Short mmCIF file of N, CA and C and ligand atoms in Angstrom, two decimals:
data_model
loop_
_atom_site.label_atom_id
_atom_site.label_comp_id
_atom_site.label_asym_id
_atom_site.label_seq_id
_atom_site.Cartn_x
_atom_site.Cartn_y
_atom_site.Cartn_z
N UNK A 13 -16.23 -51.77 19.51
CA UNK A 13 -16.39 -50.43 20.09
C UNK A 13 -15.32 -50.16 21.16
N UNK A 14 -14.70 -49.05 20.88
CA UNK A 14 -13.51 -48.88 21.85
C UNK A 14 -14.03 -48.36 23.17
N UNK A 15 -13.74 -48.87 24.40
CA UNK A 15 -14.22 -48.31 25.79
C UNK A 15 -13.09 -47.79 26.48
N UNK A 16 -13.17 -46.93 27.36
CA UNK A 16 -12.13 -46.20 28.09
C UNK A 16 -12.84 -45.77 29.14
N UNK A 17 -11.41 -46.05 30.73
CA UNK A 17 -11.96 -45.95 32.09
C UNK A 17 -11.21 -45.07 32.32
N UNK A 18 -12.20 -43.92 33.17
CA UNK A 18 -11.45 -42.59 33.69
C UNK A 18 -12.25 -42.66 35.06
N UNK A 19 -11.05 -42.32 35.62
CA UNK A 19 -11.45 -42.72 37.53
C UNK A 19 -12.56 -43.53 37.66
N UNK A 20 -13.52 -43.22 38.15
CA UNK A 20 -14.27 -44.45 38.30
C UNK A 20 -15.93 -45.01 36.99
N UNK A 21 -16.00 -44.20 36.26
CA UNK A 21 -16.46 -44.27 34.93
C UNK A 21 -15.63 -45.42 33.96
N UNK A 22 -16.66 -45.55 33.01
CA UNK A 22 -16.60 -46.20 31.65
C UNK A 22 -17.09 -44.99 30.68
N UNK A 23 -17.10 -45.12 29.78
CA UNK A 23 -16.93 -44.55 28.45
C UNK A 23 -17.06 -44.99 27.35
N UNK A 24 -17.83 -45.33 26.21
CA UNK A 24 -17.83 -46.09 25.49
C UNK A 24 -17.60 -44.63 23.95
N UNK A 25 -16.70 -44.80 22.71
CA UNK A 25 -16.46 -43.63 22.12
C UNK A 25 -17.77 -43.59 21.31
N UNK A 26 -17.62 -42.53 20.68
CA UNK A 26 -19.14 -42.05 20.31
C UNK A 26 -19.20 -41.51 18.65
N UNK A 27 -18.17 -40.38 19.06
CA UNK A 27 -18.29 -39.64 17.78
C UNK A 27 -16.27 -39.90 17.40
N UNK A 28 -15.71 -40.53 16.44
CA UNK A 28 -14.62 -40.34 16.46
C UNK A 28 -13.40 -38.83 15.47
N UNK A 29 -11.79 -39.22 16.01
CA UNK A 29 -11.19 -38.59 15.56
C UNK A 29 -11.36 -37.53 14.45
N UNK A 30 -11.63 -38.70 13.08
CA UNK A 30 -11.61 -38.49 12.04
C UNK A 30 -13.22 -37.73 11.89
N UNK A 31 -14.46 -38.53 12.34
CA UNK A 31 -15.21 -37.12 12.22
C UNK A 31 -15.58 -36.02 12.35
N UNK A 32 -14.64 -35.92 13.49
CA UNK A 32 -14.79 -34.61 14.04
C UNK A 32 -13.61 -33.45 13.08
N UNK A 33 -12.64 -33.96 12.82
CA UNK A 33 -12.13 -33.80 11.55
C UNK A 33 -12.64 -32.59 10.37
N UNK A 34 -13.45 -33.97 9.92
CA UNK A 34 -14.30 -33.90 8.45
C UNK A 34 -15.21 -32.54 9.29
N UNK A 35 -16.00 -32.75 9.86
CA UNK A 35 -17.35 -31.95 10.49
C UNK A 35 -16.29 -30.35 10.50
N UNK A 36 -15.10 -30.85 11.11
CA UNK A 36 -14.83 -29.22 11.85
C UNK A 36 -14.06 -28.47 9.98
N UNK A 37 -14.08 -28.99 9.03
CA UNK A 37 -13.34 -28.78 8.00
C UNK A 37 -15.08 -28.14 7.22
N UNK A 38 -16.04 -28.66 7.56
CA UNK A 38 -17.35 -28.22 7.30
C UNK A 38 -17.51 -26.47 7.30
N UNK A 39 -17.90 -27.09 8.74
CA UNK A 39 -17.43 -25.73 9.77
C UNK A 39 -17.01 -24.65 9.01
N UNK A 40 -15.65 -25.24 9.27
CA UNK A 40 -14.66 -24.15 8.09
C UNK A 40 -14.91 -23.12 7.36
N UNK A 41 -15.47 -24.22 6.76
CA UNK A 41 -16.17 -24.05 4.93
C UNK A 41 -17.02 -23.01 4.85
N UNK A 42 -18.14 -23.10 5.64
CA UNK A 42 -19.25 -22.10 6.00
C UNK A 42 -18.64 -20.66 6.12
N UNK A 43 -18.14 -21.01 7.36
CA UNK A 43 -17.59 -19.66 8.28
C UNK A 43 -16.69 -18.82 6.85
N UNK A 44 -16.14 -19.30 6.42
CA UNK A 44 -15.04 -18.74 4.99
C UNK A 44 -15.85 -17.89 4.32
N UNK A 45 -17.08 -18.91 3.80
CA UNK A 45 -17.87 -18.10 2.84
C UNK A 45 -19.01 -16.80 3.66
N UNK A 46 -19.31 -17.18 4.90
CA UNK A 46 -20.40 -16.53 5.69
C UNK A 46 -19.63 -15.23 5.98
N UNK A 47 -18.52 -15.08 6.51
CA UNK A 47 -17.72 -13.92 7.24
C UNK A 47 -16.26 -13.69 6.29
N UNK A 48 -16.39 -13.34 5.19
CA UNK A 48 -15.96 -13.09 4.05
C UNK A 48 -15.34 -11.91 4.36
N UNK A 49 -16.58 -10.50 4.49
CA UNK A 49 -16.09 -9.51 4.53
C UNK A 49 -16.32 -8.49 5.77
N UNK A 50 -15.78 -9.64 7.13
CA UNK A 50 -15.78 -8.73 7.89
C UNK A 50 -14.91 -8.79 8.84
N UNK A 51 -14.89 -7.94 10.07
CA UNK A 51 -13.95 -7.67 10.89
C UNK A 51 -14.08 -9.27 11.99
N UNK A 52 -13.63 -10.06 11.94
CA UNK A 52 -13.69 -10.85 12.60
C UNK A 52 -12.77 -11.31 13.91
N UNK A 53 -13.61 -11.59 15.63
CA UNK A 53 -12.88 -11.79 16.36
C UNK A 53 -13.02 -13.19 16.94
N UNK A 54 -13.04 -14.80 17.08
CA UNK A 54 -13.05 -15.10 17.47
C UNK A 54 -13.15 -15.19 19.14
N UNK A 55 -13.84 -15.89 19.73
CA UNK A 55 -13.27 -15.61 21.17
C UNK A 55 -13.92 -16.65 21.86
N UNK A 56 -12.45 -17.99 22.01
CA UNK A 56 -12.96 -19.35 22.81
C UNK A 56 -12.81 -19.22 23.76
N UNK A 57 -14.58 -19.68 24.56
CA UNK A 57 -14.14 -20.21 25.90
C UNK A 57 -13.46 -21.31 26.63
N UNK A 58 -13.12 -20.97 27.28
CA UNK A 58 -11.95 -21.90 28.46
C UNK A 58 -12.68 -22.65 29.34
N UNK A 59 -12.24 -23.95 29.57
CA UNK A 59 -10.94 -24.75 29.41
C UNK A 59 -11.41 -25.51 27.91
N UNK A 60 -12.86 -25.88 27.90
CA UNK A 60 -13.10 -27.11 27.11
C UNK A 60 -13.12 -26.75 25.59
N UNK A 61 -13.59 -25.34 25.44
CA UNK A 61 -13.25 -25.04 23.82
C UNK A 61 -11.63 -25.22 23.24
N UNK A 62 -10.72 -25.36 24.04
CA UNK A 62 -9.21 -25.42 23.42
C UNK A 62 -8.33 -25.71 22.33
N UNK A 63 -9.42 -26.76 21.89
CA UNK A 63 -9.05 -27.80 20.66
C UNK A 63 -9.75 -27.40 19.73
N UNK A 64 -11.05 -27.41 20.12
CA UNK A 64 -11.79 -27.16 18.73
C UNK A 64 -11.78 -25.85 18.34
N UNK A 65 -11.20 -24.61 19.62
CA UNK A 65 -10.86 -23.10 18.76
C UNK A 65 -9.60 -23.40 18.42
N UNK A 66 -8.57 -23.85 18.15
CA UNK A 66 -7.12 -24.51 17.78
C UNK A 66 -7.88 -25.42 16.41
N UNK A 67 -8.77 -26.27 16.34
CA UNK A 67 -8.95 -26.79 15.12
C UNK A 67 -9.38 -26.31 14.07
N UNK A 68 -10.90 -25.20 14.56
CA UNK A 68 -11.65 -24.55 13.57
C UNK A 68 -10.71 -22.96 12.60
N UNK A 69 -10.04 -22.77 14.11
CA UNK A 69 -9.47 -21.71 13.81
C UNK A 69 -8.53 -21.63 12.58
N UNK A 70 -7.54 -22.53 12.72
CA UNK A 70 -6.56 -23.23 11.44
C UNK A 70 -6.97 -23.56 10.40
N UNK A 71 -8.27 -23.58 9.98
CA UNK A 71 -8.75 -23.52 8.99
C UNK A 71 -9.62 -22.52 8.26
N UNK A 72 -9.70 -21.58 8.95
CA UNK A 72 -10.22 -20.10 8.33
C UNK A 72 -8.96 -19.42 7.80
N UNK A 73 -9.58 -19.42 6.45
CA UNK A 73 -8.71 -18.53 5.10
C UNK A 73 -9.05 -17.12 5.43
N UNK A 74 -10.28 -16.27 6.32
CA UNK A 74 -10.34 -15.36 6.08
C UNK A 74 -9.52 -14.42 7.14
N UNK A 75 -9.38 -13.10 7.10
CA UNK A 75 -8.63 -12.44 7.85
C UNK A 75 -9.50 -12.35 9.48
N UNK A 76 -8.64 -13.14 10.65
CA UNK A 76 -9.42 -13.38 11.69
C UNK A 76 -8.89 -13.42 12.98
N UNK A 77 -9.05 -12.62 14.24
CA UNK A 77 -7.89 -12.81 15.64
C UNK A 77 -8.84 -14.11 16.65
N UNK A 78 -7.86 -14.28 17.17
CA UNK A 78 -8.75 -14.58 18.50
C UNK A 78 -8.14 -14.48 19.46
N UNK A 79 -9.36 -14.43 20.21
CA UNK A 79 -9.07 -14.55 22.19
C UNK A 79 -9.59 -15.63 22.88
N UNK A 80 -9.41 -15.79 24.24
CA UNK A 80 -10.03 -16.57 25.37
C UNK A 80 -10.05 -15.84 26.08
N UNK A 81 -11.94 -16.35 26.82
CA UNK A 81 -12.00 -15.68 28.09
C UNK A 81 -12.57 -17.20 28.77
N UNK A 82 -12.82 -17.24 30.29
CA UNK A 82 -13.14 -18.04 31.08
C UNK A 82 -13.71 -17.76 31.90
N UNK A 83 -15.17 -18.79 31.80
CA UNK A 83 -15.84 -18.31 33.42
C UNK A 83 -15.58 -18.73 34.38
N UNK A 84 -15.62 -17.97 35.55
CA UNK A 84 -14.68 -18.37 37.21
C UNK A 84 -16.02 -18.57 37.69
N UNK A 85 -16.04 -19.07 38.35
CA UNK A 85 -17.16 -19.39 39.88
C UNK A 85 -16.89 -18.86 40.88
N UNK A 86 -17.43 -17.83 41.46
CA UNK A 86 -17.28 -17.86 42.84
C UNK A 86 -18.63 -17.76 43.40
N UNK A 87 -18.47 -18.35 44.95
CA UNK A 87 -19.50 -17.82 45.94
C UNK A 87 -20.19 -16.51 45.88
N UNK A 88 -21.42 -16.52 45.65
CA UNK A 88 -21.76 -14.95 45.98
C UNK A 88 -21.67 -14.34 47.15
N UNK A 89 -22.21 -12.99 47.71
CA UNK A 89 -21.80 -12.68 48.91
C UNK A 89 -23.07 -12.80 49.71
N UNK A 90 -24.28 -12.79 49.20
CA UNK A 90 -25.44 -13.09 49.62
C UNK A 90 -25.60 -14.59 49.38
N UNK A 91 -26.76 -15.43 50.01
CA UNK A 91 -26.84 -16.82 49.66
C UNK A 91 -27.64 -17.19 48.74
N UNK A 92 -26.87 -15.85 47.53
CA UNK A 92 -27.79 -16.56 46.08
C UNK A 92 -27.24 -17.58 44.82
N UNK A 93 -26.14 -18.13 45.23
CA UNK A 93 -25.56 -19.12 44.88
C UNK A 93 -24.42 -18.71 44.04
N UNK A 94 -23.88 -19.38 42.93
CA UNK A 94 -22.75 -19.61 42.20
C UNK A 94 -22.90 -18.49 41.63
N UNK A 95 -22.15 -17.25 40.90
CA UNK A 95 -22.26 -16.51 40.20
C UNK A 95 -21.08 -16.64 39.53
N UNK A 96 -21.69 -16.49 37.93
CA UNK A 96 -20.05 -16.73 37.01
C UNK A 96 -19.85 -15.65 36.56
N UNK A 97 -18.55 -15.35 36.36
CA UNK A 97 -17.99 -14.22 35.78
C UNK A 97 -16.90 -14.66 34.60
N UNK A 98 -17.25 -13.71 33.42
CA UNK A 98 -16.47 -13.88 31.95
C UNK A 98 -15.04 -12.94 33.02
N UNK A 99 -13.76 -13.60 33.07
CA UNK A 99 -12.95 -13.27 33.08
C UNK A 99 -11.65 -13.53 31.82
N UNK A 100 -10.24 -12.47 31.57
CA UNK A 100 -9.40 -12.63 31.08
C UNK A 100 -10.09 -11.89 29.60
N UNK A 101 -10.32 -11.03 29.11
CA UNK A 101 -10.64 -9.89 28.44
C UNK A 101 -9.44 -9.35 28.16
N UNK A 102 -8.95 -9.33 26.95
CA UNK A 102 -8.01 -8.22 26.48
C UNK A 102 -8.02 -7.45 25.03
N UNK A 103 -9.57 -8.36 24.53
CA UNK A 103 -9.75 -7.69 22.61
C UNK A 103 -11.01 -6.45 23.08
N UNK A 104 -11.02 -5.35 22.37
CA UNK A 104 -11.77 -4.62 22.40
C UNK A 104 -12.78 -5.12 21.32
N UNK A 105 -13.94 -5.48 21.77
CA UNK A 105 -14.93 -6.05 20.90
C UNK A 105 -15.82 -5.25 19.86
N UNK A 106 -15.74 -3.54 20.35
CA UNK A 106 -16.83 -2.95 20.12
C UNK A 106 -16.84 -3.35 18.30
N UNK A 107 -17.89 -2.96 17.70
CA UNK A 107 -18.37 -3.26 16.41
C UNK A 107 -17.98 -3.80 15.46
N UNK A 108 -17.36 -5.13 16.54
CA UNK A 108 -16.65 -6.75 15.55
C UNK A 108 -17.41 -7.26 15.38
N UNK A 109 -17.42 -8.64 14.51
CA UNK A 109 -17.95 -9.23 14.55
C UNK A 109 -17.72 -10.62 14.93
N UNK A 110 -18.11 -11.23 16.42
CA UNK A 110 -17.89 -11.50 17.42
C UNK A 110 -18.28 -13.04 16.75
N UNK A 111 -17.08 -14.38 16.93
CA UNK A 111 -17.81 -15.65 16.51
C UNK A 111 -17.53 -16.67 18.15
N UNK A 112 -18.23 -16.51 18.88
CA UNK A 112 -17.97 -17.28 20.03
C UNK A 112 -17.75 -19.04 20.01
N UNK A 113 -16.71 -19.54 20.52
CA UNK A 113 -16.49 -20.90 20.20
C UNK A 113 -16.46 -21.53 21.63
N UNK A 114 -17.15 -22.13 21.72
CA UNK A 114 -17.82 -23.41 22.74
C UNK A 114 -17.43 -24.73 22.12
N UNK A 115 -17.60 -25.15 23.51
CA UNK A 115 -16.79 -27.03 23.40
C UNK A 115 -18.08 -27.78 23.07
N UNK A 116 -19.34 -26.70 24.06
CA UNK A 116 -20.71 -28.00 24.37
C UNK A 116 -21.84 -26.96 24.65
N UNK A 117 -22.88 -27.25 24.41
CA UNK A 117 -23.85 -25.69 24.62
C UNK A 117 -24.98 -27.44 25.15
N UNK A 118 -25.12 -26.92 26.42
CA UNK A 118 -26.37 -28.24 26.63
C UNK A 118 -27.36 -27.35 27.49
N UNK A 119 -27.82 -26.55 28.50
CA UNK A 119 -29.00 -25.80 28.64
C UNK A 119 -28.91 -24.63 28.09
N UNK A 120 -27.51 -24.08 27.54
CA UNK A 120 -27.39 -22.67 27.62
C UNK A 120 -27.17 -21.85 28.20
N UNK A 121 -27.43 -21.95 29.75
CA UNK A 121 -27.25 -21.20 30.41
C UNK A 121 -25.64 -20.32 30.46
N UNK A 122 -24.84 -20.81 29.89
CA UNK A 122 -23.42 -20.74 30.12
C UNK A 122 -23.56 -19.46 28.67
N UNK A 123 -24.50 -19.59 27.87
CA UNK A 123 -23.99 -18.98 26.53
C UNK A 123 -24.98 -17.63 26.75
N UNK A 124 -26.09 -18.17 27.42
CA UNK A 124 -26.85 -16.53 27.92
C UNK A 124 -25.99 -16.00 28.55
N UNK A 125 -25.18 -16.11 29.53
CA UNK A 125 -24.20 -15.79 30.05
C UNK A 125 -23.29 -14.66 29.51
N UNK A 126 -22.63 -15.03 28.40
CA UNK A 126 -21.87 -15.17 27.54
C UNK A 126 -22.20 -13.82 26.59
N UNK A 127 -23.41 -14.15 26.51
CA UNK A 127 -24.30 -13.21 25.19
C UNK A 127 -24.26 -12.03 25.87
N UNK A 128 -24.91 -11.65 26.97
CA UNK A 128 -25.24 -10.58 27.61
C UNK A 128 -23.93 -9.59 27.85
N UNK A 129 -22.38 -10.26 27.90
CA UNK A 129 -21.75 -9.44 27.91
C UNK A 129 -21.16 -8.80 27.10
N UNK A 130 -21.22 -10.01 26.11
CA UNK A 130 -20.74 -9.42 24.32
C UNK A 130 -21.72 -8.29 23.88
N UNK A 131 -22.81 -8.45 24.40
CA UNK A 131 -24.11 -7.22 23.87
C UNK A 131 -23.46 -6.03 24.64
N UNK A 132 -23.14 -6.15 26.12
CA UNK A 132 -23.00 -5.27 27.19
C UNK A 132 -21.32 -4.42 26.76
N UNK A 133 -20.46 -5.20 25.53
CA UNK A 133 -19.27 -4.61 25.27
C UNK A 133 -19.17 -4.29 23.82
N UNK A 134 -20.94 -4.04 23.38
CA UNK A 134 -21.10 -3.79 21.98
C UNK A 134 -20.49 -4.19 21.11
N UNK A 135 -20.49 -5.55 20.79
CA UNK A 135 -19.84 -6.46 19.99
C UNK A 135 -21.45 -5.69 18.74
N UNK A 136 -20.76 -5.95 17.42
CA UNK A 136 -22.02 -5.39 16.27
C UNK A 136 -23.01 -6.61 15.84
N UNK A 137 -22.20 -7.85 15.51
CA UNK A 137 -22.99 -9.09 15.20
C UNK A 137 -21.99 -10.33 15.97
N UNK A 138 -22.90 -11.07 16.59
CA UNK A 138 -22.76 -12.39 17.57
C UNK A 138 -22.96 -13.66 16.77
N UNK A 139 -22.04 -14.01 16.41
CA UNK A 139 -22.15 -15.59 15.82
C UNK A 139 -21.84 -16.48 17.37
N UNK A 140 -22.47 -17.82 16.83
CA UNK A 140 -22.06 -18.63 17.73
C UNK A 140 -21.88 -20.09 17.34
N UNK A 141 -20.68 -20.64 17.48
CA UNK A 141 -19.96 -21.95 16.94
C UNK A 141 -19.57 -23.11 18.17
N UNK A 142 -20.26 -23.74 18.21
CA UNK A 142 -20.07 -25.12 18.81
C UNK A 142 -19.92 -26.37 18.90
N UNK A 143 -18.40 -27.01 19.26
CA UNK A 143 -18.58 -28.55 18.35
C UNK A 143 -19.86 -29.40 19.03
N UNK A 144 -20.31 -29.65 19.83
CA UNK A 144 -21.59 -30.69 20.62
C UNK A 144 -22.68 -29.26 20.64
N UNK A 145 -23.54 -30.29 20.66
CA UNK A 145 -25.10 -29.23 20.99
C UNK A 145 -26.14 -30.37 21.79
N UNK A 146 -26.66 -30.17 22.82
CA UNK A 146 -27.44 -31.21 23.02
C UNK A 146 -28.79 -30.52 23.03
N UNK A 147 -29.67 -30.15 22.05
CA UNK A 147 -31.07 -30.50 21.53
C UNK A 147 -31.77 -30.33 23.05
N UNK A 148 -32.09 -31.54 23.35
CA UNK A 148 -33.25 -32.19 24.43
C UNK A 148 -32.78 -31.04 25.61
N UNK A 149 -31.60 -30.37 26.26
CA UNK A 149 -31.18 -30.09 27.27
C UNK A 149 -31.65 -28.50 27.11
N UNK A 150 -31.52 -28.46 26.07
CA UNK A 150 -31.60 -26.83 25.24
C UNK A 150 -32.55 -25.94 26.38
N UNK A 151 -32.54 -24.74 26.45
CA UNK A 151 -33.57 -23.60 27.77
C UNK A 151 -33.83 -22.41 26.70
N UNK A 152 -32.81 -22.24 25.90
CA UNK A 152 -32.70 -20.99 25.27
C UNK A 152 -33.32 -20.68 24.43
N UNK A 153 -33.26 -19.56 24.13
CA UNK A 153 -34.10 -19.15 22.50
C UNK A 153 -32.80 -18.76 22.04
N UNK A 154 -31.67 -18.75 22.18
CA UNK A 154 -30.13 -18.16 21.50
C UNK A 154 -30.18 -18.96 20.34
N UNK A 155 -30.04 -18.91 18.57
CA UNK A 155 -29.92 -19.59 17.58
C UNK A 155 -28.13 -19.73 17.72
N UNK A 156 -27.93 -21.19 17.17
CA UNK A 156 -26.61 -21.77 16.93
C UNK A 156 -26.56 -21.36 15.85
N UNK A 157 -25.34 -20.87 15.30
CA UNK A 157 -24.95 -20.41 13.75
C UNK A 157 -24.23 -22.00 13.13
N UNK A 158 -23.21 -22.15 13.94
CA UNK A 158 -22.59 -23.40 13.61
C UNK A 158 -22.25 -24.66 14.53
N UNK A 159 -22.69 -25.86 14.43
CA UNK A 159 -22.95 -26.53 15.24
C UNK A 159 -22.39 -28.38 14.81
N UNK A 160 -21.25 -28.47 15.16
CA UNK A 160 -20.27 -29.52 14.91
C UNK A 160 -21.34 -31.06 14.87
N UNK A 161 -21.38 -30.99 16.04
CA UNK A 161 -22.57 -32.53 15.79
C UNK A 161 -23.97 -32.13 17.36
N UNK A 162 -25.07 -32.66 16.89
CA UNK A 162 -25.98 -32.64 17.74
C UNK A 162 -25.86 -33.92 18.54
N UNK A 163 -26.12 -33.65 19.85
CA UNK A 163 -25.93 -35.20 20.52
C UNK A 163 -26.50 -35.55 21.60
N UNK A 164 -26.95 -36.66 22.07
CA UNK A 164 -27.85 -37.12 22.93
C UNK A 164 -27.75 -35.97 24.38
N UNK A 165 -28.62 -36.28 25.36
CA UNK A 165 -28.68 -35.46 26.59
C UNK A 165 -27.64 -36.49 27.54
N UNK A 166 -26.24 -36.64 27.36
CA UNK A 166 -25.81 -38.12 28.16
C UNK A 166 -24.45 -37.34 28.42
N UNK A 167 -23.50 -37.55 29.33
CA UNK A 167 -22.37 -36.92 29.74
C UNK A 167 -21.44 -37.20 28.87
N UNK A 168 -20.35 -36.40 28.06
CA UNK A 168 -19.40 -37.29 26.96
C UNK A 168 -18.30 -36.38 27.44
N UNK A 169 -17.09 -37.36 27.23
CA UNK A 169 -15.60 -36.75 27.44
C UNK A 169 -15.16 -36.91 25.88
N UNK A 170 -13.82 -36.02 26.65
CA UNK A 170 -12.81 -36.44 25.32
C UNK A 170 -13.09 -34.77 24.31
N UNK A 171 -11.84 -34.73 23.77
CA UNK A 171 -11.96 -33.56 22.39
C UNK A 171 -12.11 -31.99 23.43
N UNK A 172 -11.20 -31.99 24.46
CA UNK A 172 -11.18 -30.53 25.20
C UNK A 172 -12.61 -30.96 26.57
N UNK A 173 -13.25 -32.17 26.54
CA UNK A 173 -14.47 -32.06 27.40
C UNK A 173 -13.56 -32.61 28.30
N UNK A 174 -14.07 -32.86 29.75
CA UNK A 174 -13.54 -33.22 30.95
C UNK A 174 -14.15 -34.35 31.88
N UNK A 175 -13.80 -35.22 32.41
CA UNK A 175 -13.89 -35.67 33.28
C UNK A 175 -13.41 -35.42 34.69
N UNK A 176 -14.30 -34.63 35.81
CA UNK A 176 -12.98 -34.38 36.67
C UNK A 176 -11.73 -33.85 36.33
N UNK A 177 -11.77 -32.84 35.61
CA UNK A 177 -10.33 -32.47 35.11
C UNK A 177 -9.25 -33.44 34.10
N UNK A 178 -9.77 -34.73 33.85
CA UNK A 178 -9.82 -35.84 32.86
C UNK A 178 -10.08 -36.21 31.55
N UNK A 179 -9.66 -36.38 30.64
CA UNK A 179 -10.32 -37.06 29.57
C UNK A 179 -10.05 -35.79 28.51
N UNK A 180 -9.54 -34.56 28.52
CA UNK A 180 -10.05 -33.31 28.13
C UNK A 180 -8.70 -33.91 26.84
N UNK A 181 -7.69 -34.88 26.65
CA UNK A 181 -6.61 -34.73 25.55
C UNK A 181 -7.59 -36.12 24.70
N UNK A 182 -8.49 -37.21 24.97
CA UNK A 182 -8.93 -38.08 24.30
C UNK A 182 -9.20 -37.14 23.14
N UNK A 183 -8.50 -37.80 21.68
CA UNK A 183 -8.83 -37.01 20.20
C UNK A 183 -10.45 -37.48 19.94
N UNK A 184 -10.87 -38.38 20.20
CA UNK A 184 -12.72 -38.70 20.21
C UNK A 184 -13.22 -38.45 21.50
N UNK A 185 -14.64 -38.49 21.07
CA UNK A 185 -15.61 -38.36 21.77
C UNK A 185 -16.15 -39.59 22.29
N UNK A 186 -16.08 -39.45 23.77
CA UNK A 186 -16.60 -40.60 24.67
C UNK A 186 -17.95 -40.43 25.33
N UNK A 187 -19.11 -41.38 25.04
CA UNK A 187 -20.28 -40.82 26.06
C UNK A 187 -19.79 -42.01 27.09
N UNK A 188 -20.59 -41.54 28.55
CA UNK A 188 -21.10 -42.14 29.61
C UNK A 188 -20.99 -43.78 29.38
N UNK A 189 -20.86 -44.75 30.09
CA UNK A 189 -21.71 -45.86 30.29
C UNK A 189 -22.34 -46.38 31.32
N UNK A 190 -23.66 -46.38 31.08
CA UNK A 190 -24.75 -46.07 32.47
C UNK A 190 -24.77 -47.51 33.49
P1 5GP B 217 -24.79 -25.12 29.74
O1 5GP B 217 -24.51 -23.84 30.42
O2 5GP B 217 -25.14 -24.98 28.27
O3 5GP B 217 -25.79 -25.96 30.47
O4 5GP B 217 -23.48 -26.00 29.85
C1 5GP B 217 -22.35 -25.71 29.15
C2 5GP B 217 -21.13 -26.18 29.90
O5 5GP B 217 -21.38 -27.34 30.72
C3 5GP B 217 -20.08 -26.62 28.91
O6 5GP B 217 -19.25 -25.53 28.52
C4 5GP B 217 -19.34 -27.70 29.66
O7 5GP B 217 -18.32 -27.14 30.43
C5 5GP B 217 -20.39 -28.30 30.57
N1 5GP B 217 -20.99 -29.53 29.98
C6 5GP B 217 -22.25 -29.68 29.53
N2 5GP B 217 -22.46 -30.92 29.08
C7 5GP B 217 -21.29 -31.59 29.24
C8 5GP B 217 -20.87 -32.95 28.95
O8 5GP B 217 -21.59 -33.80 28.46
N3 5GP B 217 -19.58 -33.24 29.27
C9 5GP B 217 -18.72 -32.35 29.82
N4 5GP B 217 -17.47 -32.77 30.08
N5 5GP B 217 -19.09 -31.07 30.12
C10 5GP B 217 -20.36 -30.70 29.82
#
């Protein structure tokens, strides 16, 4: 089993290169036949979707754009904590059909997020594509359309994920070692 140390972590790999590969060529496959005949916009989020909207994307035969947007953090102005904002918007979404690409969907909260503004910029139909899903962490009632691999509730780098700004070029997937 291959292990890898990023700052002060271990890592042991999890899901490799090549399956993620095969899985995202799956993916593909679906999306080709599912969104056949429609107006299609991609739109990966930033930083950690990078690779896998660069992987999935290269493999859709059908006619398809994409964008990135990214959520910023800032302080609120009252002391009601972190508030994120979808920044970097430049596709007009109205009555596309919107396939959002995520690195990792683990409470959701990031994709309710997400949803509310695509509804709020009248996107017509909301797909949603993610290589990791973690199950156990899940809050949402949001359905995954496409969903690369399901995976434990445990921290994993590698494949666009981060360590500290770290680990985000590893071609596999690294979980934690506790
Ligand atoms: P959610 O809002 O679904 O709780 O979290 C989604 C975001 O949290 C992801 O886009 C990602 O940035 C971060 N995240 C969640 N789980 C992991 C993980 O295991 N590793 C890394 N590197 N980031 C994660």
């Amino acid at each position: 089993m291959k292990e890898i140390r990023i700052l002060d972590k271990s890592f042991r790999e999890m899901i490799t290169e090549e399956a993620i590969r095969m899985r995202i060529g799956e993916l593909a496959e679906q999306m080709n036949n599912d969104l056949k005949n429609k107006d299609v916009v991609c739109l990966g989020i930033l930083n950690g979707a990078f690779l896998f909207a660069a992987d999935l994307f290269r493999r859709l035969e059908i006619p398809a754009r994409i964008s990135f947007v990214k959520l910023a953090s800032y302080e609120g102005t009252r002391s009601s904590g972190t508030i994120k904002e979808l920044i970097g918007w430049n596709e007009d979404i109205r009555g596309k059909t919107v396939v959002v690409l995520e690195d990792i969907v683990d409470t959701g909260h990031t994709l309710e997020r997400i949803m509310a503004e695509l509804v709020m910029r009248k996107a017509s139909e909301i797909r949603i594509a993610t290589a990791f899903y973690k199950p156990e962490a899940y809050r949402s009632n949001i359905s995954l359309d496409y969903v690369g691999f399901e995976i434990p509730n445990d921290f994993v780098v590698g494949y666009g994920l981060d360590y500290d700004g770290y680990g985000r070029n590893l071609p596999s997937v690294y979980t934690l070692i506790h």
